[in-house]
Each structure stands twice: as C-alpha cells, then as structure tokens.
Amino acid sequence: MESHPLNPLTPDEIRRTAQVARTADGAADAVFISISIREPAKADYLAWSDADGPLPVRRGRAAIYDAQRRVREITVELGSGTITEDRHFPGAMPPITPDEYVAAEAAVKSDPLMIEALARRGITDMGEVQIDVLAASKMGHELEDGHRIARCVPYLRGAPSLNGYARPIESLLAFLDLDDKRVLAIEEYDVKPIPEADGEYAVGTVPLAEGFRAIDIVQPDGVSFTVDGNRVSWLGWEFSASLEAQEGLVIHDVRFKGRRIMHRASCAEMIVPYGTPHPMHNWRTYFDAGEYGLGACTNSLVLGCDCVGDITYLDSYLADGRGDVVEIANAICLHEEDHSLLWKHTDHGTGQVESRRARRFVVNSMATVGNYDYSFRWNFGLDGHIELEVQLHGIISTMAHAPGEELVGTNLVDAGLSGPHHQHLFSFRLDLDVDGTDNTVREVEAEPIPIGPDNPVGNAFRAKTTVFHTEQEAMRTANDTLGRAWYVGNPNKVNAVGGQPSYRIVPMHGVTPMLAQPGSSVYQRAGFGRNILWVTPNRDDERHAAGTYPYGTIGQPGLPQWTEADRPIENTDIVCWYTVGVTHFVRTEDWPIMPVARAGFRLEPAGFFDRNPALEVPPSDPSCCTS
Ligand SMILES: [Cu+2]
C-alpha cells in the first residue's frame, strides 16, 4: 500500500534528507536545526486525494545552520536524491536545540565570572546550582549585536532532586554566546536573600491522602477507531496527526462524514511575555515554538498517567544537530473518552426519554519547555465540533524579594518568593477548507435593536453580521459579552435553508490580547498577540506567526508584516490565526506546582449540516430510550 502523502518522514527518509542536504554548497559541517517533511502543495495533494491524481513527490526539508552561521532550508526530493531548493534566511538565528541547552548550562557553570559572583553570595558548590538558558529577547543591549546570545539565570537547587525555582539567585544574569558557548559578561542588580521556600512536590516529599480507590476505563468490545500510519478514522471523522519539530502536534486534512473542514492546523508560535519591570525579568519573552521547538521538546507519554484507557500511541521521529534520527516513543496519544451527555429530552406528554452519551476523540501531545509543560489536545465530537484545548502545567517562573520590598507586577507565593504576572499567547494557524478550498469569514455578534418600528416592545435583538473583505478588517479581539464568533463559510455552496455551509470559531475562556505596550520589544516581535483573530490568504511560506526563526528578530515579522498589504480574503483559500491566551496572575495555589490551567477554542458546524448530525448516534444502553 502506498504511503499517505502527509505522513511524516520515516527514519530512513530523515537520514536520506540529511545525507543529501550535506552535499549542498557549504553545508558539509552544518548543524541541523530540524528535518521534516516538505509537505506537498495543497493542489497536488487534493489532486491525489480527491481526483485520482498521482501520488505527490515525496520531499524532505532540512533546516541547517552552516559553518558561515547562515540559516538555510534545503529541500530534498527523496526519490531522485536531488536538492530542489536552498533557501537562505539572511540575519536569522536558529533556535536553542536540546543538546545545545545542556552544553550552554555547563559553559555558564564553569565560567570564572559566574563562579566568582556566586562565591560572593556564599555559593561555592556548582553542583548545587541550576542554570536556565533563556532565549535572549531583543532589548537593545550592546551584546545582542553580532552575537547569538542567551540570557542565563541561576537557581540554588541544592540536591539535584530538589526544586530550584524555590531559590532564585537574584539578581544575577550571564550573557552567553550560544555559538561559541562562552560567557560574554555577567550583570548584577540588587542582591537579595535567597528564599527558604519549600518547593517540593514529588512523591516522598509531601504527605499523600488516603481514600482514593481506582478508576478504570475499559472498552470491552475494543475501540471505535482505526489508525493507518498517521491517518485516523473514527465514527465519521478522518484526519492525520503528526509531530513537527517547531510546531509540535500538526493535524491534517480533517473531514467529517466525507466533507472537508480543515486542511492543516498547528500551533504557529507562542510567546510568554512577563509583566514585571525589574531588569532581571523585564526581558523575559519566550517564543517556545520558534526559539525552543514544541516538537523537539515533546515528551514520551505514559499509559495510566498521561493517558488512561485503551490508548493507541504514535511514535515520532525528528533529527538531532548531527542529522541523526531521534525517536520520541509515544509522542502522540489517540483515544476515545466518555464526555457526558450528547443530547437528551424527556417528553412531558408521554414520559418517553431519549438520551445519548457523548464521546470524544482526543489527540494529545505534550511538550516541556523549561519550567512549563504544555499539553496540546485536539478533541473531536460526534456533533461535528472540534475543540482545541491547551493545558498548562509545570512550575511558575519565580523571583526573590528582600523583606519589605515593594512588589511590582508580581504576587507572593511564599516568604520572599513571588511569581511575576505573565501571559501565555499561542497562535493557532487554521487552514480551514469548509466544504471546499475557497471560504469567506464573517463576524457574528449579538446586537440589541432600539425600541421603534422594528422593535415595538423592545424584546428583539439580532445577529449582527460583518463580512471581512481584506486582512485588516479581520484583525479582531474577542468579546464575550456580545458572544462574538467568526463564521468561516463556503459562499459557493448553499445549505438546505439557503445559507452558507459554515464552521464557526468560538472562543473558550476569556482571551486578553498582549498587554505589553506598543513601544515594547515584545509587542513588535510577537505582534500576532495583539489580536485574537487574523485572517490571511493561504501562502505556504507564511507558516509561523512571528516569522520562521524568531530568535533575535527585530521589527514585526510574521502576521503584522504580511497583513500590511491588506490583501483580499473573500471567497479564496484563507487561513485563520486564532490567539489562545492565558493571563496568569499567579496564585499561592500555583506553588510549588500548578494545578492544570486551560485555554482554547471550538470549531462548531453552523449551517454545515442540515440537521443535528448526531441523530444517528445509537443509545449506549437500552434504558436510554424508554418510556
Ligand atoms: Cu503561567
């Protein structure tokens, strides 16, 4: 059987891509940033999937950092072993790769300046010190010019098993040249006492409660889905799930009951801007996708812990800096969950009860980026909805305080220890193809009608509808009080009642756009966070919301730059970019480890089906339909 064109590269294909890419001019000694599939153009893919066309040519794409410190993306045609593109990204810097992180931490720990600064604070055992290697941001510091730097901050971990975030060493900062693994300078601000907070949460360090009896999830007749490679079929749904080094979990070619809904969906960038003005913290703005890699930081999931029930896992294959294959076993989990009621009614005349259980299909992967752990979950429902949920786990970033110090932009979690305010803003790139490739987006929100001839008794209200014609009209924020939602429809098709078959994007949880000021560095560099919605015409090379390589960027790359042209977006192949956000005012309950926080959005059919598409769901038990 032929391989599905959207399957990620196999280990052999990764090795072949690396081997051929090395033959490019000046690439023999290059460091590999990532190796992934160069996906077929949508037209070629659809010709294959929907029109019996030929299988698209299989291509790999190697992102490299060459000996002349140039970032390039080399496309390799795998069949012929030829290079078909060698694209340069002038001025771009690569992300911090996992192997580089380890070397960087070691370099800071062995630096004489750092050793001396710590000794002045009474810390002489470097084995007790933890160094976080943090993406540098762009703050106008002289060392940012001409160097690919990281800002590195120390914590007093004590024993290796202890939680270093309990003991930040304020205010000490090392500037590391990531290319040379050399400390360029250290900076010190106000020295503060090292907190003596208890940060432990692991088994054996906290008392455990009793009374928890087992919950077991069983599917005695087996699961209701099948998986072929990366392609999943489940009760009318079909889609592919795979892992990409930068974006993490990618969902492809989503169809329900045979109709196309979305060609591609992924996390196109995320930013974590911190909101305290202290110079030890005011530069902290992490692009966790573009500066670290959500795929590169993905965990192996564990049955019975991360996922419970009858689980199917997909392994993933990425590349390390040498171009060798890295296997992430159990990178993606696939399973069904019971999800309360789907629909129910008790006929008050006859007493007849009809109820149906909801179940949902969950695709989940999880990335640990420094102190945070993000779970990306795509949930599919029997009523045709898709829900994206980001779960935020992990340990807050911490800050130490002197007794009596005024707190600005941060909340205490323990004596002398606080967690600065921050946001997590994730940009989801949604290449929606609702019932076809050409779509139009319209905003719908509630609007009261003034009392008058159209509304004589004052009860009436309407669904105010605004069609977006060009990109700048579609830069929008959420408005929960008006129930604002965005309908993506196919204007070339008509449903049973004369409307456009549509899916609507509905915000879940409150979403606050970026709070950093227009004059700030992060407002420019992570401009996607200014809006909750953006709509652009679909372009293959507009994949990452803040540019492909955000490390050390200046200006406002990505969405703000592309949308300056104010291109038409009506009845064409469009991409919606939705900003999922959490504004995190840290609570004492977030210490020493956070209970899960959630954010996300839903895609709901709205005039896509002519009736409730879940009528056909059978009762789960005979007692669900009795009078
Ligand atoms: Cu947070």
Coordinates of C-alpha atoms in Angstrom, one line a residue, residues 39 50 66 69 82 185-186 205 210 216 225 244 257 261 276 334 372 381 384 457 465 498 527 566 589 611 616 619:
E39 CA 4.5 18.9 2.5
D50 CA -10.0 13.7 -4.3
D66 CA 26.0 26.3 8.3
R69 CA 26.4 30.9 10.5
T82 CA 18.3 15.9 -5.6
A185 CA 29.5 39.2 30.5
I186 CA 27.6 39.0 33.7
T205 CA 8.4 14.8 49.8
E210 CA -5.9 8.2 51.6
D216 CA -10.6 2.0 35.5
F225 CA -11.3 3.9 15.6
E244 CA 6.8 18.6 13.6
K257 CA -18.9 12.4 7.1
I261 CA -13.3 21.0 7.0
T276 CA 7.2 42.9 35.9
L334 CA -5.0 8.8 20.4
Y372 CA 6.3 24.8 31.8
G381 CA -17.1 15.4 18.8
G384 CA -19.2 17.7 14.3
V457 CA -41.9 46.2 22.6
T465 CA -23.0 40.1 10.8
G498 CA -30.4 28.8 1.8
G527 CA 2.8 41.1 17.0
D566 CA -4.2 44.3 3.3
E589 CA -2.2 27.7 44.8
R611 CA -29.9 18.7 10.8
E616 CA -27.6 8.6 14.2
P619 CA -28.2 4.6 22.6

